[in-house]
Amino acid sequence: MNTVAAVPANAAASAMSPGRVLGAYLAEARSECLRYLRAPSFVLPMTLFSTVFYLMFGVLLNHPGSDASHYLLASYTAFGVMGPGLFGFGASLAIEREGGLLTLKRSLPMPPGAYLIGKMAMAMVVAALVVVLLLALGLTVGGVSLSPPRVLAMLAIGVLGVLPFCALGMFVGTLIKGQGAPGLLNLVYLPMAFLSGLWLPLGMLPRVLQQIAPVWPSYHLNQLTQSAVGLRSGPLLPHVLALLAFAVVFLLLAARRLRRYG
Amino acid sequence: MNDTAVARLVAAVKRYGSLTALDAVDLAVRPGELLAVLGPNGAGKSSSIGLLLGLIRPDAGRAELFGLDPQRIEARRRIGVMLQSANLPATLRVGELLRLTMSYYPNPRGFDETTALAGVADLLLRPYGKLSGGQQRRVQFALALCGRPELLFLDEPTVGMDIDARQKLWAAMRRLVDEGCAVVLTTHYLEEAEALAQRVVVLGQGRVLSEGSVDELRKRVALTRIRCLCDLDADAVAAWAEVASATRQGGRLQIATARAETVVRRLLDADPALAELEVQRAGLAEAFTELTRDPAATQEAA
């Protein structure tokens, strides 16, 4: 058969210290955050969408100091946190698949998953920014008062709650390449927000829609933010588990598609 | 053949639906050599590179990088890559892109050494998206060599570069080869392969048509180039049995043939006014044309 002997795998040439590997993950996450925070056309729609809606419906059209103020802050926070996950992850993945960047990254010795972890970090930073903006509006002009622990809970829910939407965005980003992705993502984003009671309280929707609401991850995220502002009591664990399951399922689906089709 | 290979394809087959992009291709890259992979569009160059980089998987046969599956990160830590098209993040500065790529490698080249070698020292603070096409190619080259690779994949590296930038890139490639780095170069510019390559593989329709040194390839196709000033019709000359091709360029007739003496005799007979006759051994370009010519057409001519 073939007599060309391969150069033996040279362990010394390809061994990398754990410190350097960690450094590569950090460098990837840092680059991903920097590149998108420097792109206003990317960050502004994600942050302004929810804040402008909140300013209109939660502040200008609402009587400050009521339960409604708290309700609206919580539901617009859930709405705002979905954006960086769906668009920050999904749209950028779709565009980078088309532009060849993902192909280059796959051929470079980037540590496994660094690309996706980098994008997750970026989405978490933008989600934190969205929550801070909404809290600032709510606490200054929105007539909302929250104790420091509740403020921290909102931040934590925002930063971690973005992850299932990252997974969903990633899945959509593997279905479609390039500039078509934002359109498809909006078709997921806006109806899902509506059907989860983020714009109108669920009680005002038809009974069927109320019953299927738990299918949507945004419904569960809203339950968590409503608890954080003190409007809802009851166990949180089922909602946390639902979000976790959602994240795992879509992450696996997307990873499978990425491996198969790149 | 009994030597070592840093990368190789063994009877590699790749199909896309009913199209066979690679049909049992054997390819070996030896340490420290510059191997040029040539072929017309659709010949299987990109599929070969894709298999060696682990971007696609063979349907039969196998691909190896340093004796490992190309998808193993241990193998990829020893390569550098410059692809034909990659939209790098437009808002990142050149220096940031370079440091990020260096972070993937266990023992990268020094930052200053890399920037000097690739000629990007003056671009470090510029956002990538603001660079010209040629400057972006230089940055991509810097990213390819920054990891101190033992094997460098350069896919059409000089497309979009001006002559000066191309010469500089050639000089840098020669320096890397002197350091012992093997290079796999795909290119449309035959003069590039002629100037740089120690070995040339010609692909056509998913098969290896020829493999050897530039000289061997030239010899294999014993074509000679004849140029002269004369009034003969190029199409009529092209129809002569001994003539591989004939074209008119400016006022000159340009002929490629395997039997120069016969053709010159016929030319002189046909046009006594013929002047400024030049006869020259064929370059890689003629050899390449001959090799990749459609086999059906060749049979018709014969």
XYZ file of C-alpha atoms in Angstrom:
564
model
C 0.000 0.000 0.000
C 1.182 3.473 0.688
C 4.707 3.590 2.032
C 4.803 7.261 2.914
C 5.462 7.274 6.635
C 3.738 10.009 8.547
C 5.732 12.375 10.707
C 4.972 11.077 14.183
C 2.693 13.180 16.313
C 5.107 15.434 18.115
C 3.756 15.880 21.617
C 6.186 18.676 22.465
C 5.167 20.748 19.455
C 1.461 20.573 20.093
C 1.203 20.436 23.889
C -0.313 23.545 25.394
C -0.294 24.488 29.069
C -3.708 24.777 30.776
C -2.902 28.417 31.465
C -2.439 29.176 27.776
C -5.617 27.270 26.872
C -7.571 29.320 29.409
C -5.929 32.420 27.947
C -7.237 31.461 24.499
C -10.803 31.174 25.846
C -10.489 34.576 27.523
C -8.958 36.200 24.431
C -11.808 34.855 22.291
C -14.492 36.123 24.702
C -12.791 39.516 24.994
C -12.507 39.889 21.208
C -16.122 38.895 20.710
C -17.355 41.475 23.247
C -15.078 44.218 21.887
C -15.987 43.710 18.277
C -19.719 43.917 18.837
C -19.721 46.635 21.495
C -17.802 48.721 18.924
C -20.549 48.174 16.332
C -23.421 50.555 17.158
C -25.577 49.142 14.377
C -25.492 45.869 16.255
C -25.754 46.971 19.898
C -28.218 49.868 19.583
C -31.191 47.886 18.193
C -30.717 45.229 20.884
C -30.623 47.762 23.732
C -33.025 50.412 22.437
C -35.860 48.129 21.350
C -36.880 47.199 24.871
C -35.933 50.479 26.565
C -37.916 52.621 24.123
C -40.937 50.303 24.418
C -40.676 50.443 28.182
C -40.365 54.223 28.123
C -43.532 54.509 26.036
C -45.760 51.893 27.640
C -44.244 51.528 31.088
C -43.483 55.161 31.876
C -45.391 57.633 29.675
C -48.685 55.725 29.449
C -48.687 54.405 33.007
C -49.455 55.822 36.454
C -46.237 55.629 38.465
C -46.125 53.748 41.724
C -48.760 51.139 40.914
C -48.391 47.396 40.687
C -48.541 47.923 36.949
C -45.224 49.786 37.112
C -43.556 46.767 38.647
C -45.328 44.395 36.301
C -44.213 46.338 33.217
C -40.595 46.651 34.374
C -40.469 42.884 34.912
C -42.088 41.968 31.585
C -39.999 44.446 29.565
C -36.886 43.102 31.274
C -37.808 39.614 30.073
C -38.482 41.056 26.623
C -35.205 42.993 26.612
C -33.123 40.016 27.711
C -34.401 37.855 24.834
C -32.924 40.230 22.222
C -29.192 39.869 22.901
C -29.616 36.093 23.011
C -31.575 35.750 19.790
C -29.880 38.473 17.757
C -26.462 38.727 19.401
C -25.989 35.018 18.992
C -28.185 33.996 16.072
C -27.724 36.878 13.656
C -23.964 37.076 14.172
C -23.583 33.318 13.736
C -25.615 33.383 10.518
C -23.530 36.239 9.121
C -20.210 34.668 10.102
C -21.196 31.346 8.567
C -21.791 33.144 5.287
C -18.687 35.333 5.440
C -16.243 32.466 5.936
C -15.115 33.494 9.415
C -16.544 30.343 10.970
C -14.700 28.220 8.387
C -11.412 29.930 9.221
C -12.023 29.520 12.956
C -12.765 25.840 12.470
C -9.462 25.323 10.702
C -7.466 27.236 13.329
C -6.486 25.556 16.603
C -9.048 27.532 18.583
C -9.914 25.476 21.680
C -13.235 23.616 21.395
C -16.288 25.725 22.069
C -14.303 28.961 22.516
C -16.193 30.540 19.642
C -19.585 29.757 21.180
C -18.497 30.623 24.710
C -17.194 33.938 23.381
C -20.564 34.719 21.837
C -22.335 33.685 25.038
C -20.151 36.098 27.024
C -20.979 38.870 24.554
C -24.720 38.183 24.826
C -24.473 38.153 28.627
C -22.694 41.536 28.652
C -25.331 43.082 26.366
C -28.143 41.500 28.436
C -26.623 43.044 31.593
C -26.510 46.401 29.803
C -30.204 46.089 28.855
C -31.229 45.243 32.441
C -29.180 48.133 33.856
C -30.803 50.581 31.415
C -34.320 49.313 32.189
C -33.680 49.384 35.960
C -32.279 52.910 35.701
C -35.389 54.063 33.824
C -37.751 52.190 36.140
C -36.170 53.414 39.364
C -35.852 57.076 38.249
C -38.878 57.897 36.113
C -40.905 54.693 36.134
C -42.135 54.935 39.709
C -40.621 51.569 40.651
C -38.915 51.003 43.980
C -36.844 47.901 44.537
C -34.628 46.833 47.434
C -30.937 46.193 46.566
C -31.369 42.374 46.736
C -34.233 42.588 44.230
C -32.097 44.759 41.926
C -29.332 42.152 42.104
C -31.835 39.363 41.436
C -33.020 41.171 38.303
C -29.433 41.490 37.082
C -28.694 37.832 37.766
C -31.877 36.713 35.973
C -30.947 38.904 33.017
C -27.383 37.640 32.718
C -28.268 33.947 33.099
C -31.727 34.147 31.525
C -30.200 35.170 28.204
C -28.652 31.721 27.794
C -31.709 29.724 26.607
C -32.289 32.435 24.011
C -28.642 32.160 22.952
C -29.295 28.475 22.297
C -32.470 29.253 20.342
C -30.682 32.007 18.393
C -27.828 29.628 17.671
C -30.254 27.056 16.318
C -31.926 29.619 14.042
C -28.445 30.813 13.001
C -27.649 27.308 11.770
C -30.861 27.153 9.706
C -30.237 30.236 7.604
C -27.142 32.041 6.402
C -26.391 35.727 6.186
C -28.700 38.724 6.195
C -31.897 36.682 6.139
C -31.415 35.642 9.739
C -32.591 38.862 11.505
C -35.940 38.639 9.692
C -36.474 35.044 10.718
C -35.384 35.869 14.282
C -37.962 38.646 14.485
C -40.600 36.121 13.450
C -39.583 34.098 16.492
C -38.954 37.017 18.845
C -42.065 39.149 18.548
C -44.803 36.474 18.455
C -43.130 34.603 21.287
C -42.994 37.749 23.410
C -46.671 38.396 22.747
C -47.741 34.807 23.422
C -45.841 34.775 26.717
C -47.695 37.797 28.031
C -44.795 40.225 27.812
C -46.813 42.946 26.083
C -50.297 42.261 27.402
C -50.851 40.348 30.640
C -51.676 36.723 29.894
C -55.088 37.144 31.579
C -56.130 39.391 28.700
C -55.302 36.758 26.046
C -57.680 34.008 24.838
C -57.831 30.974 27.065
C -56.069 28.666 24.561
C -53.097 30.984 24.364
C -52.943 31.130 28.170
C -52.832 27.366 28.314
C -50.014 26.931 25.824
C -47.946 29.828 27.230
C -45.670 27.488 29.275
C -44.378 26.127 25.960
C -42.448 29.364 25.418
C -39.186 29.962 27.301
C -40.001 33.659 27.578
C -43.047 32.732 29.696
C -40.749 31.118 32.265
C -38.283 34.020 32.163
C -41.183 36.398 32.824
C -42.247 34.326 35.861
C -38.722 34.799 37.258
C -38.596 38.568 36.685
C -42.121 38.956 38.134
C -40.902 37.134 41.248
C -37.813 39.337 41.410
C -39.913 42.526 41.522
C -42.128 40.952 44.202
C -45.349 40.524 42.204
C -45.377 36.766 42.201
C -44.843 34.145 44.841
C -44.515 30.420 44.408
C -41.775 27.996 43.516
C -39.118 29.196 41.089
C -37.443 25.863 40.477
C -39.870 24.578 37.775
C -39.267 27.707 35.710
C -35.503 27.535 36.153
C -35.568 23.875 35.094
C -37.776 24.642 32.090
C -35.311 27.301 30.917
C -32.382 24.982 31.501
C -34.028 22.170 29.527
C -34.841 24.550 26.722
C -31.214 25.729 26.587
C -29.826 22.187 26.541
C -32.201 20.922 23.841
C -31.549 23.800 21.428
C -27.815 23.775 22.141
C -27.661 20.094 21.196
C -29.800 20.590 18.085
C -27.677 23.528 16.943
C -24.367 21.807 17.703
C -25.470 18.821 15.656
C -26.383 20.987 12.700
C -23.116 22.938 12.953
C -21.078 19.739 12.981
C -22.946 18.369 9.987
C -23.279 21.408 7.799
C -20.751 23.945 9.201
C 8.759 6.472 -2.416
C 9.742 6.125 1.185
C 9.852 9.385 3.041
C 7.847 11.351 5.560
C 4.736 13.465 5.123
C 3.357 16.280 7.260
C -0.029 16.033 5.579
C -1.532 13.622 3.144
C -4.595 12.343 1.387
C -4.805 8.625 0.809
C -7.214 7.551 -1.929
C -9.491 10.350 -0.789
C -12.957 10.510 -2.317
C -15.367 13.397 -1.836
C -18.788 13.535 -3.438
C -21.373 16.286 -3.455
C -24.575 14.585 -4.503
C -23.914 13.084 -7.931
C -20.786 15.209 -8.448
C -17.472 13.577 -7.566
C -15.218 16.427 -6.468
C -12.287 14.174 -5.585
C -11.836 10.746 -7.105
C -9.281 8.680 -5.154
C -6.706 11.442 -4.758
C -3.304 10.667 -3.230
C -1.364 13.661 -2.065
C 1.587 13.957 0.305
C 3.181 17.123 1.654
C 6.775 16.552 2.775
C 8.389 18.511 5.597
C 9.832 21.844 4.554
C 8.713 21.765 0.923
C 6.604 24.255 -0.951
C 3.965 22.298 -2.803
C 1.828 24.128 -5.333
C -1.596 22.669 -6.079
C -2.818 23.825 -9.462
C -5.905 23.162 -11.471
C -8.783 24.881 -13.190
C -11.868 25.887 -11.205
C -13.739 22.815 -10.049
C -10.646 20.601 -10.306
C -10.804 19.704 -6.614
C -8.306 22.153 -5.081
C -10.683 23.513 -2.471
C -11.979 20.057 -1.588
C -8.397 18.816 -1.109
C -7.574 21.719 1.200
C -10.895 21.273 3.024
C -10.116 17.610 3.687
C -6.593 18.347 4.945
C -7.951 21.043 7.271
C -10.690 18.770 8.599
C -13.427 21.125 7.354
C -15.012 18.336 5.338
C -14.778 14.569 5.764
C -13.822 12.140 3.011
C -16.493 9.746 1.737
C -13.750 7.138 1.283
C -10.010 7.035 1.877
C -8.526 9.280 4.520
C -6.925 12.615 5.304
C -4.086 13.061 7.786
C -2.307 15.992 9.370
C 0.934 15.025 11.129
C -0.320 11.466 11.199
C -3.509 12.478 13.019
C -7.126 13.108 12.122
C -7.140 16.747 10.876
C -9.944 17.555 13.290
C -7.646 16.877 16.257
C -6.572 20.153 17.817
C -3.058 18.745 18.445
C -2.605 18.524 14.671
C -4.082 21.937 13.950
C -1.777 23.599 16.499
C 1.036 22.911 14.041
C -0.569 24.566 11.018
C -1.263 28.094 9.844
C -4.139 28.900 7.497
C -4.983 31.618 5.018
C -8.273 30.943 3.245
C -9.516 32.424 0.003
C -12.194 34.496 1.654
C -12.770 35.202 5.294
C -14.562 38.286 6.544
C -12.621 38.951 9.727
C -14.273 41.144 12.384
C -14.298 44.632 10.863
C -14.241 46.508 14.170
C -11.207 44.755 15.645
C -7.806 46.368 15.169
C -5.083 44.479 13.361
C -3.018 44.142 16.548
C -6.022 42.706 18.412
C -6.691 40.142 15.684
C -3.060 39.107 15.754
C -2.931 38.705 19.538
C -6.179 36.696 19.470
C -4.849 34.289 16.849
C -1.514 33.975 18.682
C -3.410 32.924 21.801
C -4.543 29.713 20.042
C -0.977 28.427 19.621
C 1.331 26.826 22.203
C 4.491 28.561 21.051
C 3.665 31.481 18.766
C 6.168 33.618 16.908
C 7.048 36.915 18.599
C 4.583 39.734 17.940
C 7.175 42.070 16.402
C 8.737 39.311 14.333
C 5.330 38.400 12.891
C 4.402 41.976 12.013
C 7.779 42.570 10.352
C 7.657 39.322 8.384
C 4.122 39.919 7.079
C 4.650 43.650 6.560
C 1.759 44.763 8.761
C 3.693 46.815 11.357
C 2.174 50.051 10.013
C -1.396 48.710 10.236
C -1.571 47.520 13.845
C -3.877 50.243 15.180
C -6.196 50.288 12.179
C -9.609 48.541 12.334
C -9.591 45.609 9.924
C -12.713 46.823 8.116
C -10.993 50.092 7.134
C -8.148 48.373 5.283
C -7.846 47.978 1.517
C -8.226 44.522 -0.002
C -4.474 44.074 -0.381
C -3.833 45.182 3.201
C -6.450 42.726 4.459
C -4.669 39.917 2.612
C -1.411 40.916 4.339
C -3.151 40.765 7.715
C -4.575 37.315 6.887
C -1.058 36.213 5.983
C 0.212 37.531 9.336
C -2.483 35.511 11.120
C -1.448 32.413 9.166
C 2.201 32.579 10.164
C 1.898 33.958 13.720
C 1.623 30.505 15.312
C 5.085 29.432 14.091
C 3.470 26.646 12.046
C 5.316 23.674 10.578
C 2.808 23.607 7.751
C 1.162 26.603 6.158
C -1.941 26.458 3.938
C -2.182 29.409 1.572
C -5.301 29.373 -0.597
C -4.912 31.899 -3.428
C -2.902 34.221 -1.183
C -1.974 36.927 -3.686
C -5.386 37.557 -5.243
C -6.089 41.287 -5.030
C -2.477 42.244 -4.304
C -0.456 44.702 -6.374
C 2.906 43.627 -7.796
C 4.905 45.132 -4.958
C 2.813 43.442 -2.252
C 2.988 40.149 -4.155
C 6.790 40.299 -4.329
C 6.949 40.954 -0.580
C 4.668 38.033 0.134
C 6.809 35.788 -2.067
C 9.902 36.884 -0.135
C 8.169 36.106 3.168
C 7.089 32.685 1.876
C 10.656 31.900 0.827
C 11.883 32.873 4.289
C 9.340 30.580 5.944
C 10.403 27.704 3.713
C 14.044 28.432 4.599
C 13.053 28.116 8.250
C 11.789 24.613 7.479
C 8.073 25.382 7.215
C 6.192 23.340 4.622
C 3.722 25.283 2.482
C 0.700 24.128 0.511
C -0.062 26.832 -2.023
C -3.050 26.940 -4.322
C -2.918 29.603 -6.961
C -4.252 30.663 -10.321
C -0.995 32.449 -11.110
C 1.263 29.916 -12.740
C 4.255 32.234 -12.526
C 3.759 32.114 -8.776
C 4.057 28.336 -8.715
C 6.969 28.539 -11.145
C 8.815 31.029 -8.950
C 8.199 29.379 -5.586
C 7.269 25.725 -5.767
C 9.609 22.792 -5.367
C 6.859 20.431 -6.351
C 3.666 20.906 -8.321
C 0.523 18.807 -8.256
C -1.936 19.410 -11.070
C -5.536 18.441 -10.396
C -8.228 18.093 -13.006
C -11.768 16.783 -12.632
C -11.026 15.428 -9.176
C -7.898 13.463 -10.115
C -4.170 14.041 -9.882
C -3.091 14.674 -13.485
C 0.573 15.229 -12.774
C 2.950 15.464 -9.873
C 6.599 16.476 -9.824
C 9.064 19.353 -9.820
C 8.432 22.366 -12.021
C 11.143 21.096 -14.393
C 9.671 17.612 -14.540
C 6.289 19.053 -15.319
C 7.741 21.185 -18.100
C 9.545 18.159 -19.542
C 6.468 16.024 -19.363
C 4.824 18.397 -21.723
C 7.488 18.893 -24.331
C 5.900 21.966 -25.765
C 7.853 24.760 -27.337
C 6.692 28.305 -27.868
C 7.182 29.954 -31.248
C 6.626 33.659 -31.800
C 6.980 35.529 -35.052
C 5.731 38.400 -37.162
C 3.788 36.990 -40.100
C 0.530 37.326 -41.995
C -0.784 33.775 -41.544
C -4.222 33.278 -40.067
C -3.974 32.012 -36.464
C -6.973 29.714 -36.822
C -5.530 28.147 -39.949
C -2.202 27.506 -38.198
C -3.991 26.116 -35.166
C -5.515 23.485 -37.432
C -2.080 22.127 -38.406
C -1.594 18.631 -37.006
C 1.656 19.447 -35.122
C 0.290 22.617 -33.500
C -1.179 22.495 -29.974
C -2.436 26.070 -30.052
C -1.993 29.227 -32.061
C -3.130 32.716 -31.184
C -2.457 36.204 -32.418
C -1.217 38.643 -29.793
C -0.681 42.134 -31.099
C 1.020 41.734 -34.478
C 2.625 38.472 -33.478
C 1.560 34.930 -34.037
C 2.118 32.770 -30.955
C 2.255 29.009 -31.376
C 2.691 26.137 -28.945
C 3.918 22.847 -30.384
C 5.695 19.648 -29.474
C 7.535 19.613 -32.856
C 9.098 23.027 -33.232
C 11.401 22.153 -36.144
C 8.581 20.895 -38.348
C 6.362 23.846 -37.564
C 9.123 26.406 -38.195
C 9.846 24.800 -41.567
C 6.148 24.942 -42.492
C 5.855 28.525 -41.313
C 8.818 29.679 -43.386
C 7.401 27.900 -46.439
C 3.953 29.375 -45.953
C 5.089 32.953 -45.428
C 8.447 33.932 -46.934
C 8.051 37.383 -45.371
C 8.069 35.941 -41.846
C 10.274 37.969 -39.440
C 11.519 38.169 -35.844
C 11.272 34.441 -35.233
C 11.633 33.336 -31.577
C 11.679 29.748 -30.375
C 11.497 29.105 -26.627
C 10.975 26.145 -24.355
C 7.471 26.096 -22.835
C 6.784 27.543 -19.415
C 4.488 26.106 -16.813
C 1.540 27.906 -18.370
C 1.749 25.902 -21.610
C 2.344 22.683 -19.715
C -0.664 23.391 -17.575
C -2.880 24.146 -20.563
C -1.756 20.922 -22.219
C -2.377 18.854 -19.085
C -5.795 20.179 -18.261
C -7.072 20.264 -21.811
C -10.368 18.499 -22.225
C -9.449 14.880 -23.139
C -12.351 14.597 -25.638
C -11.073 17.622 -27.554
C -7.535 16.196 -27.595
C -8.765 12.975 -29.164
C -10.641 14.856 -31.833
C -7.533 16.817 -32.709
C -5.487 13.629 -32.929
